[in-house]
PDB file of C-alpha atoms in Angstrom:
ATOM      1  CA  MET A   1     127.986 269.579  83.301  1.00 47.00           C
ATOM      2  CA  THR A   2     124.680 267.837  82.454  1.00 54.00           C
ATOM      3  CA  VAL A   3     121.145 269.174  82.885  1.00 56.00           C
ATOM      4  CA  VAL A   4     120.734 266.771  85.807  1.00 59.00           C
ATOM      5  CA  ASN A   5     123.841 268.262  87.443  1.00 60.00           C
ATOM      6  CA  VAL A   6     122.441 271.776  87.059  1.00 57.00           C
ATOM      7  CA  LEU A   7     119.034 270.861  88.475  1.00 62.00           C
ATOM      8  CA  ALA A   8     120.660 269.024  91.349  1.00 64.00           C
ATOM      9  CA  GLU A   9     122.677 272.110  92.260  1.00 65.00           C
ATOM     10  CA  LEU A  10     119.882 274.676  91.914  1.00 65.00           C
ATOM     11  CA  ALA A  11     116.697 272.971  93.091  1.00 78.00           C
ATOM     12  CA  PRO A  12     115.726 272.853  96.787  1.00 90.00           C
ATOM     13  CA  ASP A  13     116.217 269.395  98.291  1.00 93.00           C
ATOM     14  CA  ARG A  14     112.566 268.385  98.604  1.00 93.00           C
ATOM     15  CA  MET A  15     111.711 269.672  95.148  1.00 94.00           C
ATOM     16  CA  PHE A  16     114.659 267.826  93.636  1.00 92.00           C
ATOM     17  CA  ALA A  17     113.821 264.601  95.518  1.00 95.00           C
ATOM     18  CA  THR A  18     110.245 264.692  94.215  1.00 95.00           C
ATOM     19  CA  ALA A  19     111.398 265.471  90.676  1.00 93.00           C
ATOM     20  CA  VAL A  20     113.811 262.528  90.733  1.00 93.00           C
ATOM     21  CA  ALA A  21     111.105 260.211  92.089  1.00 96.00           C
ATOM     22  CA  VAL A  22     108.654 261.211  89.358  1.00 95.00           C
ATOM     23  CA  ALA A  23     111.271 261.028  86.591  1.00 93.00           C
ATOM     24  CA  HIS A  24     112.571 257.679  87.787  1.00 92.00           C
ATOM     25  CA  ARG A  25     109.168 256.055  87.312  1.00 93.00           C
ATOM     26  CA  ARG A  26     109.514 256.921  83.629  1.00 89.00           C
ATOM     27  CA  PHE A  27     113.120 255.806  83.446  1.00 87.00           C
ATOM     28  CA  GLU A  28     112.353 252.568  85.351  1.00 91.00           C
ATOM     29  CA  PRO A  29     108.732 251.571  84.593  1.00 91.00           C
ATOM     30  CA  ILE A  30     108.789 248.633  87.024  1.00 96.00           C
ATOM     31  CA  LEU A  31     108.782 251.248  89.785  1.00 97.00           C
ATOM     32  CA  ARG A  32     105.187 252.044  88.822  1.00 96.00           C
ATOM     33  CA  ARG A  33     104.236 248.565  90.058  1.00 97.00           C
ATOM     34  CA  VAL A  34     105.874 248.783  93.480  1.00 98.00           C
ATOM     35  CA  GLY A  35     102.450 248.624  95.144  1.00 97.00           C
ATOM     36  CA  THR A  36     101.992 245.083  93.820  1.00 98.00           C
ATOM     37  CA  PHE A  37     105.282 243.872  95.329  1.00 98.00           C
ATOM     38  CA  VAL A  38     104.763 244.918  98.964  1.00 98.00           C
ATOM     39  CA  THR A  39     101.695 245.234 101.186  1.00 98.00           C
ATOM     40  CA  PRO A  40     100.824 248.031 103.657  1.00 98.00           C
ATOM     41  CA  ARG A  41     101.679 245.672 106.534  1.00 98.00           C
ATOM     42  CA  GLN A  42     105.172 244.839 105.305  1.00 99.00           C
ATOM     43  CA  THR A  43     108.680 246.299 105.373  1.00 99.00           C
ATOM     44  CA  ALA A  44     110.599 247.254 102.224  1.00 99.00           C
ATOM     45  CA  LEU A  45     114.380 247.571 101.914  1.00 99.00           C
ATOM     46  CA  ASP A  46     115.963 250.052  99.499  1.00 99.00           C
ATOM     47  CA  VAL A  47     119.622 249.094  99.103  1.00 99.00           C
ATOM     48  CA  GLY A  48     121.609 251.681  97.168  1.00 97.00           C
ATOM     49  CA  ALA A  49     119.192 254.585  97.338  1.00 96.00           C
ATOM     50  CA  TRP A  50     120.807 257.357  95.269  1.00 94.00           C
ATOM     51  CA  TYR A  51     118.400 260.304  95.812  1.00 95.00           C
ATOM     52  CA  GLY A  52     115.705 257.951  97.086  1.00 97.00           C
ATOM     53  CA  PRO A  53     113.239 257.456  94.212  1.00 97.00           C
ATOM     54  CA  TRP A  54     112.510 253.897  95.292  1.00 98.00           C
ATOM     55  CA  SER A  55     112.252 254.915  98.954  1.00 99.00           C
ATOM     56  CA  HIS A  56     109.856 257.684  97.901  1.00 98.00           C
ATOM     57  CA  TRP A  57     107.386 255.281  96.301  1.00 98.00           C
ATOM     58  CA  MET A  58     107.986 252.384  98.698  1.00 99.00           C
ATOM     59  CA  SER A  59     107.053 254.633 101.615  1.00 99.00           C
ATOM     60  CA  ARG A  60     103.608 255.134 100.098  1.00 98.00           C
ATOM     61  CA  HIS A  61     102.868 251.414 100.000  1.00 98.00           C
ATOM     62  CA  ALA A  62     104.864 249.736 102.804  1.00 99.00           C
ATOM     63  CA  ARG A  63     104.444 250.101 106.548  1.00 99.00           C
ATOM     64  CA  ARG A  64     108.146 250.781 106.927  1.00 99.00           C
ATOM     65  CA  VAL A  65     111.089 251.398 104.604  1.00 99.00           C
ATOM     66  CA  VAL A  66     114.718 250.818 105.571  1.00 99.00           C
ATOM     67  CA  THR A  67     117.075 252.612 103.197  1.00 99.00           C
ATOM     68  CA  VAL A  68     120.735 251.543 103.074  1.00 99.00           C
ATOM     69  CA  GLU A  69     122.991 254.117 101.379  1.00 97.00           C
ATOM     70  CA  PRO A  70     126.777 254.361 101.910  1.00 96.00           C
ATOM     71  CA  ASN A  71     127.405 257.766 100.349  1.00 94.00           C
ATOM     72  CA  PRO A  72     127.302 260.130 103.348  1.00 94.00           C
ATOM     73  CA  GLU A  73     125.895 263.035 101.343  1.00 92.00           C
ATOM     74  CA  LEU A  74     123.146 260.945  99.760  1.00 94.00           C
ATOM     75  CA  ALA A  75     122.234 259.291 103.065  1.00 96.00           C
ATOM     76  CA  ALA A  76     121.869 262.746 104.617  1.00 97.00           C
ATOM     77  CA  PHE A  77     119.828 263.939 101.624  1.00 96.00           C
ATOM     78  CA  VAL A  78     117.349 261.056 101.876  1.00 97.00           C
ATOM     79  CA  THR A  79     117.103 261.590 105.639  1.00 98.00           C
ATOM     80  CA  ARG A  80     116.159 265.245 105.054  1.00 97.00           C
ATOM     81  CA  THR A  81     113.605 264.557 102.339  1.00 97.00           C
ATOM     82  CA  CYS A  82     111.981 261.210 103.186  1.00 97.00           C
ATOM     83  CA  ARG A  83     108.679 260.445 104.876  1.00 97.00           C
ATOM     84  CA  PRO A  84     108.549 259.557 108.598  1.00 98.00           C
ATOM     85  CA  ASN A  85     108.231 255.821 107.909  1.00 99.00           C
ATOM     86  CA  VAL A  86     111.676 255.719 106.238  1.00 99.00           C
ATOM     87  CA  THR A  87     114.758 254.812 108.292  1.00 99.00           C
ATOM     88  CA  VAL A  88     118.105 255.595 106.655  1.00 99.00           C
ATOM     89  CA  VAL A  89     121.133 253.416 107.428  1.00 99.00           C
ATOM     90  CA  PRO A  90     124.294 255.274 106.271  1.00 98.00           C
ATOM     91  CA  LYS A  91     126.301 252.147 105.488  1.00 98.00           C
ATOM     92  CA  ALA A  92     127.199 249.899 102.561  1.00 97.00           C
ATOM     93  CA  ALA A  93     125.365 246.582 102.375  1.00 98.00           C
ATOM     94  CA  SER A  94     127.695 243.604 101.986  1.00 97.00           C
ATOM     95  CA  ASP A  95     128.309 240.056 103.221  1.00 97.00           C
ATOM     96  CA  VAL A  96     130.769 241.119 105.933  1.00 97.00           C
ATOM     97  CA  GLU A  97     130.740 243.831 108.561  1.00 97.00           C
ATOM     98  CA  GLY A  98     133.645 246.232 108.805  1.00 97.00           C
ATOM     99  CA  PHE A  99     134.840 248.991 106.490  1.00 96.00           C
ATOM    100  CA  ALA A 100     135.354 249.437 102.757  1.00 94.00           C
ATOM    101  CA  GLU A 101     136.402 252.099 100.260  1.00 94.00           C
ATOM    102  CA  LEU A 102     133.584 253.714  98.286  1.00 92.00           C
ATOM    103  CA  TRP A 103     134.618 255.289  94.986  1.00 86.00           C
ATOM    104  CA  LEU A 104     132.761 258.518  94.206  1.00 82.00           C
ATOM    105  CA  PRO A 105     132.669 259.501  90.528  1.00 74.00           C
ATOM    106  CA  PRO A 106     133.847 263.009  89.669  1.00 66.00           C
ATOM    107  CA  GLY A 107     131.354 265.478  88.257  1.00 58.00           C
ATOM    108  CA  GLY A 108     129.475 266.753  91.268  1.00 56.00           C
ATOM    109  CA  ARG A 109     125.906 266.343  92.389  1.00 56.00           C
ATOM    110  CA  GLY A 110     123.832 264.183  90.074  1.00 50.00           C
ATOM    111  CA  THR A 111     126.598 261.695  89.190  1.00 47.00           C
ATOM    112  CA  GLU A 112     126.570 259.711  92.441  1.00 51.00           C
ATOM    113  CA  GLY A 113     124.604 256.801  91.002  1.00 55.00           C
ATOM    114  CA  ARG A 114     127.841 255.367  89.591  1.00 61.00           C
ATOM    115  CA  ALA A 115     129.558 255.180  92.995  1.00 66.00           C
ATOM    116  CA  CYS A 116     130.787 251.685  93.856  1.00 76.00           C
ATOM    117  CA  LEU A 117     132.669 249.759  96.502  1.00 80.00           C
ATOM    118  CA  LEU A 118     136.251 248.924  95.609  1.00 71.00           C
ATOM    119  CA  PRO A 119     137.250 245.246  95.944  1.00 71.00           C
ATOM    120  CA  GLN A 120     139.365 244.336  98.952  1.00 57.00           C
ATOM    121  CA  GLY A 121     143.079 244.159  98.124  1.00 49.00           C
ATOM    122  CA  GLY A 122     144.668 244.890  94.794  1.00 45.00           C
ATOM    123  CA  ARG A 123     145.583 248.262  93.334  1.00 46.00           C
ATOM    124  CA  HIS A 124     143.068 250.857  92.234  1.00 47.00           C
ATOM    125  CA  ALA A 125     145.219 253.833  91.311  1.00 46.00           C
ATOM    126  CA  GLU A 126     142.617 255.220  88.925  1.00 53.00           C
ATOM    127  CA  HIS A 127     140.105 255.534  91.773  1.00 50.00           C
ATOM    128  CA  THR A 128     142.172 256.723  94.718  1.00 51.00           C
ATOM    129  CA  GLU A 129     141.443 260.441  94.274  1.00 60.00           C
ATOM    130  CA  HIS A 130     137.709 260.098  94.892  1.00 80.00           C
ATOM    131  CA  THR A 131     137.191 257.548  97.657  1.00 87.00           C
ATOM    132  CA  VAL A 132     135.679 257.637 101.114  1.00 90.00           C
ATOM    133  CA  LYS A 133     135.865 255.040 103.866  1.00 94.00           C
ATOM    134  CA  VAL A 134     132.430 253.642 104.727  1.00 96.00           C
ATOM    135  CA  GLU A 135     131.081 251.124 107.196  1.00 98.00           C
ATOM    136  CA  THR A 136     129.652 247.875 105.834  1.00 98.00           C
ATOM    137  CA  VAL A 137     126.651 245.979 107.172  1.00 98.00           C
ATOM    138  CA  ARG A 138     124.924 242.694 106.458  1.00 99.00           C
ATOM    139  CA  LEU A 139     121.216 243.156 105.835  1.00 99.00           C
ATOM    140  CA  ASP A 140     120.640 240.219 108.167  1.00 99.00           C
ATOM    141  CA  SER A 141     121.969 242.432 110.977  1.00 99.00           C
ATOM    142  CA  LEU A 142     119.230 245.032 110.531  1.00 99.00           C
ATOM    143  CA  ASP A 143     116.296 245.193 112.920  1.00 98.00           C
ATOM    144  CA  VAL A 144     113.559 244.378 110.409  1.00 98.00           C
ATOM    145  CA  ASP A 145     110.583 242.071 110.218  1.00 98.00           C
ATOM    146  CA  ASP A 146     107.957 240.953 107.701  1.00 98.00           C
ATOM    147  CA  VAL A 147     110.101 242.006 104.746  1.00 99.00           C
ATOM    148  CA  GLY A 148     108.056 241.975 101.556  1.00 99.00           C
ATOM    149  CA  LEU A 149     110.351 243.703  99.067  1.00 99.00           C
ATOM    150  CA  VAL A 150     114.100 244.200  98.702  1.00 99.00           C
ATOM    151  CA  LYS A 151     115.444 246.443  95.940  1.00 99.00           C
ATOM    152  CA  ILE A 152     119.208 246.246  95.267  1.00 98.00           C
ATOM    153  CA  ASP A 153     121.146 248.667  93.054  1.00 96.00           C
ATOM    154  CA  VAL A 154     124.785 248.540  94.124  1.00 95.00           C
ATOM    155  CA  GLU A 155     126.879 248.835  90.961  1.00 87.00           C
ATOM    156  CA  GLY A 156     128.283 245.297  90.817  1.00 90.00           C
ATOM    157  CA  HIS A 157     128.210 244.396  94.525  1.00 95.00           C
ATOM    158  CA  GLU A 158     124.835 242.641  94.385  1.00 96.00           C
ATOM    159  CA  LEU A 159     126.154 239.116  94.988  1.00 97.00           C
ATOM    160  CA  ALA A 160     127.725 240.133  98.311  1.00 97.00           C
ATOM    161  CA  VAL A 161     124.568 242.016  99.304  1.00 98.00           C
ATOM    162  CA  LEU A 162     122.433 238.948  98.627  1.00 99.00           C
ATOM    163  CA  ARG A 163     124.751 236.685 100.596  1.00 99.00           C
ATOM    164  CA  GLY A 164     124.508 239.092 103.510  1.00 99.00           C
ATOM    165  CA  ALA A 165     120.714 238.938 103.293  1.00 99.00           C
ATOM    166  CA  GLU A 166     120.308 235.163 103.125  1.00 99.00           C
ATOM    167  CA  GLY A 167     118.552 235.004 106.488  1.00 99.00           C
ATOM    168  CA  ILE A 168     115.993 237.634 105.502  1.00 99.00           C
ATOM    169  CA  ILE A 169     115.424 235.995 102.141  1.00 99.00           C
ATOM    170  CA  ARG A 170     115.008 232.480 103.515  1.00 98.00           C
ATOM    171  CA  ARG A 171     112.737 233.596 106.353  1.00 98.00           C
ATOM    172  CA  TRP A 172     110.456 236.126 104.675  1.00 98.00           C
ATOM    173  CA  ARG A 173     110.744 235.111 100.994  1.00 98.00           C
ATOM    174  CA  PRO A 174     110.447 238.742  99.838  1.00 99.00           C
ATOM    175  CA  ASN A 175     110.134 239.882  96.267  1.00 99.00           C
ATOM    176  CA  LEU A 176     113.514 241.077  94.989  1.00 99.00           C
ATOM    177  CA  VAL A 177     114.294 243.798  92.468  1.00 99.00           C
ATOM    178  CA  VAL A 178     117.970 243.614  91.504  1.00 99.00           C
ATOM    179  CA  GLU A 179     119.961 245.660  89.028  1.00 96.00           C
ATOM    180  CA  ILE A 180     122.328 243.249  87.263  1.00 97.00           C
ATOM    181  CA  GLU A 181     125.140 244.467  85.015  1.00 92.00           C
ATOM    182  CA  ASP A 182     127.299 241.679  83.621  1.00 94.00           C
ATOM    183  CA  SER A 183     129.978 244.201  82.640  1.00 90.00           C
ATOM    184  CA  ARG A 184     130.496 245.114  86.307  1.00 89.00           C
ATOM    185  CA  SER A 185     130.105 241.696  87.916  1.00 91.00           C
ATOM    186  CA  PRO A 186     129.378 238.342  86.210  1.00 94.00           C
ATOM    187  CA  ALA A 187     125.622 237.905  86.069  1.00 97.00           C
ATOM    188  CA  ALA A 188     125.839 234.107  86.112  1.00 97.00           C
ATOM    189  CA  ALA A 189     126.887 233.921  89.767  1.00 97.00           C
ATOM    190  CA  THR A 190     124.009 236.120  90.940  1.00 98.00           C
ATOM    191  CA  LEU A 191     121.462 234.265  88.826  1.00 98.00           C
ATOM    192  CA  GLU A 192     122.707 230.880  90.017  1.00 98.00           C
ATOM    193  CA  LEU A 193     122.511 231.926  93.670  1.00 98.00           C
ATOM    194  CA  LEU A 194     118.930 233.103  93.289  1.00 99.00           C
ATOM    195  CA  ARG A 195     117.955 229.946  91.406  1.00 98.00           C
ATOM    196  CA  SER A 196     119.394 227.899  94.278  1.00 98.00           C
ATOM    197  CA  TRP A 197     117.109 229.862  96.612  1.00 98.00           C
ATOM    198  CA  HIS A 198     114.156 229.004  94.345  1.00 98.00           C
ATOM    199  CA  TYR A 199     113.607 232.431  92.830  1.00 99.00           C
ATOM    200  CA  ARG A 200     112.560 233.009  89.243  1.00 98.00           C
ATOM    201  CA  GLY A 201     113.507 236.143  87.309  1.00 98.00           C
ATOM    202  CA  TRP A 202     111.247 238.411  85.280  1.00 98.00           C
ATOM    203  CA  PHE A 203     111.809 241.663  83.398  1.00 96.00           C
ATOM    204  CA  LEU A 204     109.438 244.358  82.184  1.00 95.00           C
ATOM    205  CA  ASP A 205     109.487 245.389  78.538  1.00 90.00           C
ATOM    206  CA  ARG A 206     106.854 247.448  76.725  1.00 88.00           C
ATOM    207  CA  GLY A 207     104.364 247.045  79.540  1.00 90.00           C
ATOM    208  CA  ARG A 208     104.602 243.255  79.821  1.00 94.00           C
ATOM    209  CA  MET A 209     106.503 240.973  82.176  1.00 96.00           C
ATOM    210  CA  HIS A 210     108.709 238.360  80.489  1.00 97.00           C
ATOM    211  CA  PRO A 211     110.431 235.333  82.063  1.00 98.00           C
ATOM    212  CA  LEU A 212     114.184 235.677  82.364  1.00 98.00           C
ATOM    213  CA  ASP A 213     114.527 231.933  81.678  1.00 96.00           C
ATOM    214  CA  ASP A 214     113.719 232.582  78.005  1.00 92.00           C
ATOM    215  CA  PHE A 215     116.049 235.576  77.648  1.00 96.00           C
ATOM    216  CA  ASP A 216     119.788 235.870  77.039  1.00 97.00           C
ATOM    217  CA  LEU A 217     120.481 238.681  79.505  1.00 96.00           C
ATOM    218  CA  VAL A 218     124.250 238.745  78.998  1.00 96.00           C
ATOM    219  CA  GLY A 219     123.989 238.672  75.212  1.00 95.00           C
ATOM    220  CA  HIS A 220     121.346 241.395  75.279  1.00 94.00           C
ATOM    221  CA  GLN A 221     123.470 243.663  77.466  1.00 92.00           C
ATOM    222  CA  ARG A 222     126.486 243.266  75.220  1.00 92.00           C
ATOM    223  CA  GLU A 223     124.450 244.020  72.110  1.00 90.00           C
ATOM    224  CA  MET A 224     122.565 246.958  73.612  1.00 85.00           C
ATOM    225  CA  ALA A 225     125.486 248.436  75.553  1.00 82.00           C
ATOM    226  CA  PRO A 226     125.358 251.768  73.644  1.00 75.00           C
ATOM    227  CA  LEU A 227     121.888 252.391  75.096  1.00 66.00           C
ATOM    228  CA  ALA A 228     123.308 252.148  78.594  1.00 65.00           C
ATOM    229  CA  HIS A 229     125.467 255.215  77.894  1.00 61.00           C
ATOM    230  CA  HIS A 230     122.715 257.484  76.553  1.00 58.00           C
ATOM    231  CA  GLY A 231     122.330 259.143  79.939  1.00 54.00           C
ATOM    232  CA  TYR A 232     119.561 259.405  82.506  1.00 55.00           C
ATOM    233  CA  LEU A 233     117.803 262.462  81.107  1.00 48.00           C
ATOM    234  CA  ARG A 234     117.646 261.117  77.548  1.00 50.00           C
ATOM    235  CA  ALA A 235     116.185 257.832  78.799  1.00 53.00           C
ATOM    236  CA  VAL A 236     113.531 259.724  80.761  1.00 49.00           C
ATOM    237  CA  LEU A 237     112.573 261.959  77.840  1.00 47.00           C
ATOM    238  CA  THR A 238     112.447 259.246  75.170  1.00 49.00           C
ATOM    239  CA  GLY A 239     110.640 256.790  77.416  1.00 53.00           C
ATOM    240  CA  SER A 240     109.328 254.156  75.012  1.00 47.00           C
ATOM    241  CA  GLY A 241     110.986 251.946  72.432  1.00 53.00           C
ATOM    242  CA  HIS A 242     113.660 249.341  72.909  1.00 59.00           C
ATOM    243  CA  ARG A 243     114.854 249.211  76.497  1.00 77.00           C
ATOM    244  CA  TYR A 244     118.174 248.183  77.932  1.00 87.00           C
ATOM    245  CA  VAL A 245     117.329 245.407  80.394  1.00 92.00           C
ATOM    246  CA  ASN A 246     119.246 245.382  83.659  1.00 94.00           C
ATOM    247  CA  THR A 247     116.543 245.581  86.327  1.00 96.00           C
ATOM    248  CA  ILE A 248     115.216 242.133  87.172  1.00 98.00           C
ATOM    249  CA  LEU A 249     112.275 241.182  89.377  1.00 99.00           C
ATOM    250  CA  PHE A 250     112.816 237.907  91.237  1.00 99.00           C
ATOM    251  CA  LEU A 251     109.766 236.172  92.681  1.00 98.00           C
ATOM    252  CA  PRO A 252     109.891 233.190  95.029  1.00 98.00           C
ATOM    253  CA  SER A 253     108.891 230.110  93.072  1.00 91.00           C
ATOM    254  CA  SER A 254     106.163 229.230  95.564  1.00 66.00           C
ATOM    255  CA  ARG A 255     104.123 232.203  94.313  1.00 52.00           C
TER     256      ARG A 255
END
């Protein structure tokens, strides 16, 4: 059991939610800039919330936050601990509406960030012991307006989430923050879709934003893969130095 597991089990919900939110700004420095991506008049979407660190900070800058989280326990946790301007949708974002199987990693509280939707069809014997049936929703079906920021962290399902949000993206042209892991789902398809929608990617490294056009994301992830397995707590404590890049900011090209 990790230190994060222990803290998750022992700390009161609100205390743990705040601790995660504060720690996550160190683990993911781009979160410190959330106030520059959304205005106080706009709506922000947090897709794949975990314990709600993005929702926590979004709710301090956006008029409204809609949080989409399929894990029933996490959705309930964020509902209990969030600010009044946060609406939690306990569903899995996708490009179709219906039901899907969500795999929950073993290990207890604190490990849920690795949960993922299982592909339709095929055999997944290694995952069958820890799955739950969840409802899926297209983001375009949500009752939202003036969307300024969409953050997506869905463990390889990002392409389907984006396709299900095409209406929102074409209408509001929000800033997008997307976690992309080529080892889980080919990055090329996601990048090509966003290029076709006239978005340009950027990533934060050592306090500066760099264009994704000049960066070999897939090659970098393959080379730096060991860093991705160092664990959440170690990444928070070490903070600086070489970073494993998987969180990409996409800005509409008109800006």
